[in-house]
Tab-separated table of C-alpha atoms in Angstrom:
chain	number	residue	atom	x	y	z
A	1	MET	CA	-48.525	-23.957	-32.871
A	2	ALA	CA	-46.655	-23.751	-29.577
A	3	THR	CA	-48.281	-25.339	-26.557
A	4	GLY	CA	-48.781	-23.431	-23.295
A	5	MET	CA	-45.720	-25.153	-21.876
A	6	ASP	CA	-43.661	-24.228	-24.936
A	7	THR	CA	-44.773	-20.609	-24.643
A	8	GLU	CA	-43.802	-20.457	-20.979
A	9	SER	CA	-40.415	-21.920	-21.829
A	10	ILE	CA	-39.858	-19.398	-24.609
A	11	VAL	CA	-40.875	-16.482	-22.391
A	12	LYS	CA	-38.592	-17.703	-19.602
A	13	SER	CA	-35.684	-18.026	-22.036
A	14	LEU	CA	-36.260	-14.511	-23.321
A	15	MET	CA	-36.453	-13.114	-19.797
A	16	ASP	CA	-33.284	-14.942	-18.795
A	17	ALA	CA	-31.502	-13.568	-21.850
A	18	GLU	CA	-32.600	-10.040	-20.980
A	19	ARG	CA	-31.356	-10.474	-17.411
A	20	ILE	CA	-27.821	-11.433	-18.455
A	21	PRO	CA	-26.646	-7.825	-19.049
A	22	LEU	CA	-28.193	-6.774	-15.720
A	23	MET	CA	-26.466	-9.622	-13.871
A	24	LYS	CA	-23.180	-8.702	-15.517
A	25	MET	CA	-23.623	-5.076	-14.484
A	26	GLU	CA	-24.401	-6.066	-10.887
A	27	ARG	CA	-21.279	-8.214	-10.735
A	28	GLU	CA	-19.048	-5.565	-12.295
A	29	LYS	CA	-20.429	-2.981	-9.877
A	30	GLN	CA	-19.694	-5.207	-6.881
A	31	THR	CA	-16.208	-6.040	-8.169
A	32	LEU	CA	-15.444	-2.342	-8.571
A	33	GLU	CA	-16.679	-1.558	-5.062
A	34	TRP	CA	-14.545	-4.323	-3.549
A	35	LYS	CA	-11.518	-3.161	-5.477
A	36	GLN	CA	-12.125	0.409	-4.361
A	37	ASP	CA	-12.342	-0.775	-0.756
A	38	ASP	CA	-8.987	-2.538	-1.072
A	39	TYR	CA	-7.351	0.499	-2.672
A	40	ARG	CA	-8.742	2.762	0.048
A	41	GLU	CA	-7.346	0.423	2.688
A	42	MET	CA	-3.922	0.546	1.053
A	43	ASN	CA	-4.189	4.325	0.640
A	44	ILE	CA	-4.705	4.706	4.393
A	45	LYS	CA	-1.747	2.454	5.188
A	46	LEU	CA	0.500	4.375	2.810
A	47	LYS	CA	-0.680	7.652	4.343
A	48	ASN	CA	0.313	6.286	7.756
A	49	LEU	CA	3.737	5.488	6.337
A	50	PHE	CA	3.978	9.012	4.932
A	51	ASP	CA	3.151	10.435	8.356
A	52	SER	CA	5.816	8.303	10.025
A	53	ALA	CA	8.483	9.311	7.477
A	54	ASP	CA	7.626	13.018	7.409
A	55	PRO	CA	9.318	13.977	10.722
A	56	LEU	CA	12.520	12.250	9.588
A	57	ARG	CA	13.015	14.744	6.748
A	58	LEU	CA	13.299	17.609	9.251
A	59	GLU	CA	16.680	18.595	10.629
A	60	GLY	CA	15.000	19.634	13.868
A	61	THR	CA	14.079	16.015	14.524
A	62	PHE	CA	17.770	15.209	14.863
A	63	LYS	CA	18.778	18.262	16.890
A	64	VAL	CA	20.859	17.176	19.880
A	65	SER	CA	23.165	18.646	22.476
A	66	ALA	CA	26.906	18.067	22.504
A	67	PRO	CA	27.157	15.378	23.678
A	68	PRO	CA	23.616	14.073	23.005
A	69	THR	CA	21.516	13.363	26.070
A	70	ASP	CA	19.789	10.013	26.553
A	71	LEU	CA	16.414	11.741	26.253
A	72	GLU	CA	17.339	13.269	22.884
A	73	VAL	CA	18.691	9.979	21.561
A	74	ASP	CA	15.631	8.059	22.750
A	75	GLY	CA	13.369	10.581	21.021
A	76	ILE	CA	15.135	10.117	17.687
A	77	ILE	CA	15.123	6.334	18.026
A	78	ALA	CA	11.383	6.367	18.784
A	79	LYS	CA	10.632	8.259	15.550
A	80	ILE	CA	12.855	5.989	13.468
A	81	LYS	CA	11.347	2.898	15.089
A	82	LYS	CA	7.851	4.141	14.284
A	83	PHE	CA	8.857	4.528	10.641
A	84	VAL	CA	10.406	1.042	10.536
A	85	ASP	CA	7.355	-0.557	12.162
A	86	THR	CA	4.950	1.245	9.833
A	87	TYR	CA	7.048	0.366	6.791
A	88	ASN	CA	6.950	-3.295	7.806
A	89	GLU	CA	3.174	-3.162	8.257
A	90	VAL	CA	2.813	-1.714	4.754
A	91	THR	CA	5.170	-4.334	3.338
A	92	VAL	CA	3.126	-7.147	4.883
A	93	SER	CA	-0.141	-5.605	3.647
A	94	ILE	CA	1.042	-5.057	0.083
A	95	ASN	CA	2.541	-8.527	-0.180
A	96	GLY	CA	-0.661	-9.968	1.238
A	97	LYS	CA	-2.788	-8.202	-1.359
A	98	ILE	CA	-0.659	-8.871	-4.426
A	99	ASN	CA	-0.251	-12.548	-3.499
A	100	GLU	CA	-3.806	-13.179	-2.303
A	101	ASP	CA	-5.540	-16.154	-3.925
A	102	ARG	CA	-8.090	-15.374	-6.635
A	103	TYR	CA	-11.044	-17.745	-7.018
A	104	ALA	CA	-12.328	-17.357	-10.562
A	105	ASP	CA	-15.249	-19.721	-9.958
A	106	TYR	CA	-16.635	-17.404	-7.277
A	107	GLN	CA	-18.238	-14.444	-9.007
A	108	PRO	CA	-20.000	-11.694	-7.026
A	109	LEU	CA	-23.526	-12.707	-6.104
A	110	THR	CA	-26.463	-11.054	-7.785
A	111	ASN	CA	-29.288	-9.830	-5.579
A	112	ASP	CA	-31.407	-12.855	-6.486
A	113	GLN	CA	-28.571	-15.265	-5.750
A	114	ARG	CA	-27.921	-13.607	-2.397
A	115	ASP	CA	-31.608	-13.791	-1.473
A	116	ALA	CA	-31.546	-17.542	-2.150
A	117	MET	CA	-28.695	-18.102	0.348
A	118	SER	CA	-28.460	-17.977	4.102
A	119	ASP	CA	-26.411	-15.153	5.608
A	120	LYS	CA	-23.589	-17.564	6.443
A	121	GLN	CA	-23.543	-19.011	2.926
A	122	ALA	CA	-23.449	-15.547	1.376
A	123	GLU	CA	-20.690	-14.463	3.766
A	124	ARG	CA	-18.523	-17.461	2.861
A	125	TRP	CA	-19.172	-16.889	-0.846
A	126	ASP	CA	-18.298	-13.191	-0.588
A	127	ALA	CA	-15.010	-14.008	1.142
A	128	LYS	CA	-14.000	-16.162	-1.821
A	129	ALA	CA	-15.381	-13.790	-4.453
A	130	ARG	CA	-13.598	-10.694	-3.145
A	131	SER	CA	-10.297	-12.460	-2.506
A	132	GLY	CA	-7.470	-11.439	-4.813
A	133	MET	CA	-8.947	-8.150	-6.042
A	134	LEU	CA	-5.410	-6.710	-6.129
A	135	LYS	CA	-3.537	-9.890	-6.997
A	136	ASN	CA	-0.364	-9.043	-8.943
A	137	ASP	CA	-1.355	-5.365	-8.910
A	138	SER	CA	1.440	-3.651	-10.830
A	139	MET	CA	1.053	-0.346	-9.009
A	140	LEU	CA	1.379	-1.817	-5.517
A	141	ARG	CA	4.237	-4.043	-6.616
A	142	GLY	CA	5.953	-1.007	-8.129
A	143	ILE	CA	5.600	1.027	-4.930
A	144	LEU	CA	7.137	-1.780	-2.896
A	145	THR	CA	9.981	-2.319	-5.350
A	146	GLU	CA	10.767	1.392	-5.539
A	147	MET	CA	10.812	1.864	-1.783
A	148	ARG	CA	13.070	-1.148	-1.267
A	149	SER	CA	15.475	0.273	-3.812
A	150	GLU	CA	15.420	3.736	-2.253
A	151	LEU	CA	16.188	2.360	1.198
A	152	SER	CA	19.244	0.471	-0.030
A	153	ILE	CA	20.916	3.080	-2.272
A	154	PRO	CA	23.934	4.738	-0.571
A	155	LEU	CA	23.699	8.489	-0.031
A	156	ALA	CA	25.809	10.175	-2.699
A	157	GLY	CA	27.969	13.001	-1.426
A	158	ALA	CA	27.682	11.926	2.201
A	159	THR	CA	30.051	13.732	4.545
A	160	ASN	CA	31.155	10.405	6.000
A	161	THR	CA	30.919	7.303	3.806
A	162	ASN	CA	30.840	5.172	6.936
A	163	PHE	CA	27.307	6.483	7.425
A	164	ASP	CA	25.886	6.602	3.905
A	165	THR	CA	23.508	3.622	4.173
A	166	LEU	CA	20.812	2.567	6.623
A	167	SER	CA	22.594	-0.697	7.357
A	168	GLU	CA	25.497	1.267	8.821
A	169	ILE	CA	23.243	2.718	11.498
A	170	GLY	CA	21.461	-0.541	12.303
A	171	ILE	CA	18.576	-0.692	9.798
A	172	SER	CA	18.746	-3.599	7.361
A	173	VAL	CA	16.452	-5.269	4.840
A	174	LYS	CA	15.584	-8.832	5.771
A	175	GLY	CA	16.692	-10.964	2.869
A	176	SER	CA	14.718	-14.180	3.311
A	177	TYR	CA	11.786	-14.915	1.026
A	178	GLN	CA	9.464	-15.240	4.010
A	179	GLU	CA	10.296	-11.730	5.214
A	180	ASN	CA	9.500	-10.101	1.844
A	181	GLY	CA	11.840	-7.159	2.306
A	182	LYS	CA	10.826	-6.094	5.820
A	183	LEU	CA	13.249	-3.944	7.781
A	184	THR	CA	15.050	-5.011	10.929
A	185	LEU	CA	16.228	-2.462	13.483
A	186	ASP	CA	19.250	-2.901	15.732
A	187	GLU	CA	18.456	-0.288	18.373
A	188	SER	CA	21.843	-0.634	20.071
A	189	LYS	CA	23.680	0.076	16.814
A	190	LEU	CA	21.364	2.976	15.997
A	191	CYS	CA	21.818	4.421	19.478
A	192	ALA	CA	25.599	4.226	19.156
A	193	ALA	CA	25.504	5.923	15.737
A	194	ILE	CA	23.358	8.795	16.990
A	195	LYS	CA	25.582	9.343	20.005
A	196	SER	CA	28.857	9.204	18.092
A	197	ASN	CA	27.840	10.757	14.757
A	198	PRO	CA	24.557	12.673	15.113
A	199	ALA	CA	25.304	14.983	12.164
A	200	GLU	CA	25.910	12.066	9.807
A	201	VAL	CA	22.728	10.287	10.907
A	202	LYS	CA	20.788	13.509	10.366
A	203	GLU	CA	22.297	13.934	6.908
A	204	LEU	CA	21.410	10.366	5.928
A	205	PHE	CA	17.733	11.093	6.485
A	206	THR	CA	17.379	14.798	5.692
A	207	LYS	CA	19.889	15.705	2.955
A	208	ALA	CA	18.351	17.770	0.155
A	209	GLY	CA	19.325	16.744	-3.355
A	210	THR	CA	18.314	16.853	-7.001
A	211	THR	CA	18.806	13.128	-7.619
A	212	THR	CA	17.516	10.087	-5.765
A	213	ASP	CA	20.932	8.938	-4.600
A	214	GLY	CA	21.820	12.465	-3.507
A	215	THR	CA	18.654	12.824	-1.440
A	216	GLY	CA	18.124	11.709	2.153
A	217	ILE	CA	16.214	8.521	2.914
A	218	ALA	CA	13.123	10.226	4.333
A	219	LYS	CA	12.730	12.533	1.335
A	220	ARG	CA	13.079	9.590	-1.060
A	221	VAL	CA	10.242	7.740	0.632
A	222	LEU	CA	8.061	10.848	0.812
A	223	ASP	CA	8.556	11.553	-2.885
A	224	THR	CA	7.470	8.029	-3.793
A	225	LEU	CA	4.423	8.103	-1.534
A	226	GLY	CA	3.467	11.595	-2.677
A	227	ASP	CA	3.260	10.301	-6.242
A	228	CYS	CA	1.061	7.297	-5.414
A	229	GLU	CA	-2.120	7.280	-7.454
A	230	PHE	CA	-4.785	4.603	-7.233
A	231	PRO	CA	-7.418	3.891	-9.923
A	232	PHE	CA	-10.769	4.824	-8.414
A	233	ARG	CA	-12.237	5.899	-11.717
A	234	ALA	CA	-14.004	3.890	-14.382
A	235	GLY	CA	-11.974	3.605	-17.535
A	236	HIS	CA	-8.752	2.926	-15.655
A	237	PRO	CA	-7.320	-0.433	-16.837
A	238	ALA	CA	-7.515	-1.823	-13.301
A	239	CYS	CA	-11.245	-1.164	-12.917
A	240	PRO	CA	-14.394	-2.371	-14.708
A	241	SER	CA	-16.065	0.197	-16.943
A	242	VAL	CA	-18.964	1.080	-14.647
A	243	HIS	CA	-19.712	4.080	-12.430
A	244	ALA	CA	-18.102	6.640	-14.688
A	245	SER	CA	-18.641	9.317	-12.083
A	246	GLU	CA	-16.350	7.704	-9.491
A	247	ASN	CA	-13.494	9.915	-8.333
A	248	LYS	CA	-9.862	9.103	-8.731
A	249	GLY	CA	-8.060	8.697	-5.411
A	250	ARG	CA	-4.657	10.272	-5.006
A	251	LEU	CA	-2.339	10.317	-2.026
A	252	HIS	CA	-1.013	13.870	-1.853
A	253	ALA	CA	1.922	14.936	0.277
A	254	LYS	CA	0.711	16.369	3.604
A	255	GLU	CA	-2.915	15.740	2.621
A	256	ARG	CA	-5.285	13.559	4.638
A	257	ILE	CA	-7.399	10.836	3.071
A	258	ARG	CA	-10.635	12.259	1.728
A	259	LEU	CA	-12.280	9.077	0.523
């Protein structure tokens, strides 16, 4: 016959065993929420990039007098600079997320575990546990790779082949490993290109085409961003299988974030 102590031990073991699925569910739920937060953050940054690229697809953006006035040239440069700066911010953010350290030993805290810690202890634990939610994320890596490629492909059918790449108007991809594909802008070179060949600069950004290489730079970027789709729904390979009612987040062209 089991003693009172044995009975208590057995009951505790049974209760602990029953709590394991609940603890697992709590952790999966928290992991999903953190991952959703990171995807939402990236969605907003990509929407900002979309907004900065959108004016550059319009021929009216590049409308100038003959010869172009300083005010007109400065206005075009300001829009291009905004795109370059926003692109670089997105590049830094994506690289930061896909290369962020993941600490496998730090699982999300259960409610009981959190209650047993001080606020500072829980905060430090959370920082480790939520790190690397998007490490090596194939979707983010694919977006970055595709955009880098699109920005470097010469414009097929350009009126003037001396202005069929961004580098020829002063926008180049930084090649060092530390720069991770950020863009550099030579404003003097861009200014000279706009003043001397405004039609060619306009064509480089706005040309309509049926193929990627035959399409202007701005439209290429917009097409890629318009197709971005992040996994906010349970059942997606990137998310734990909890919260089946969660919506799927999609970045639509000309549509504001609704998350």
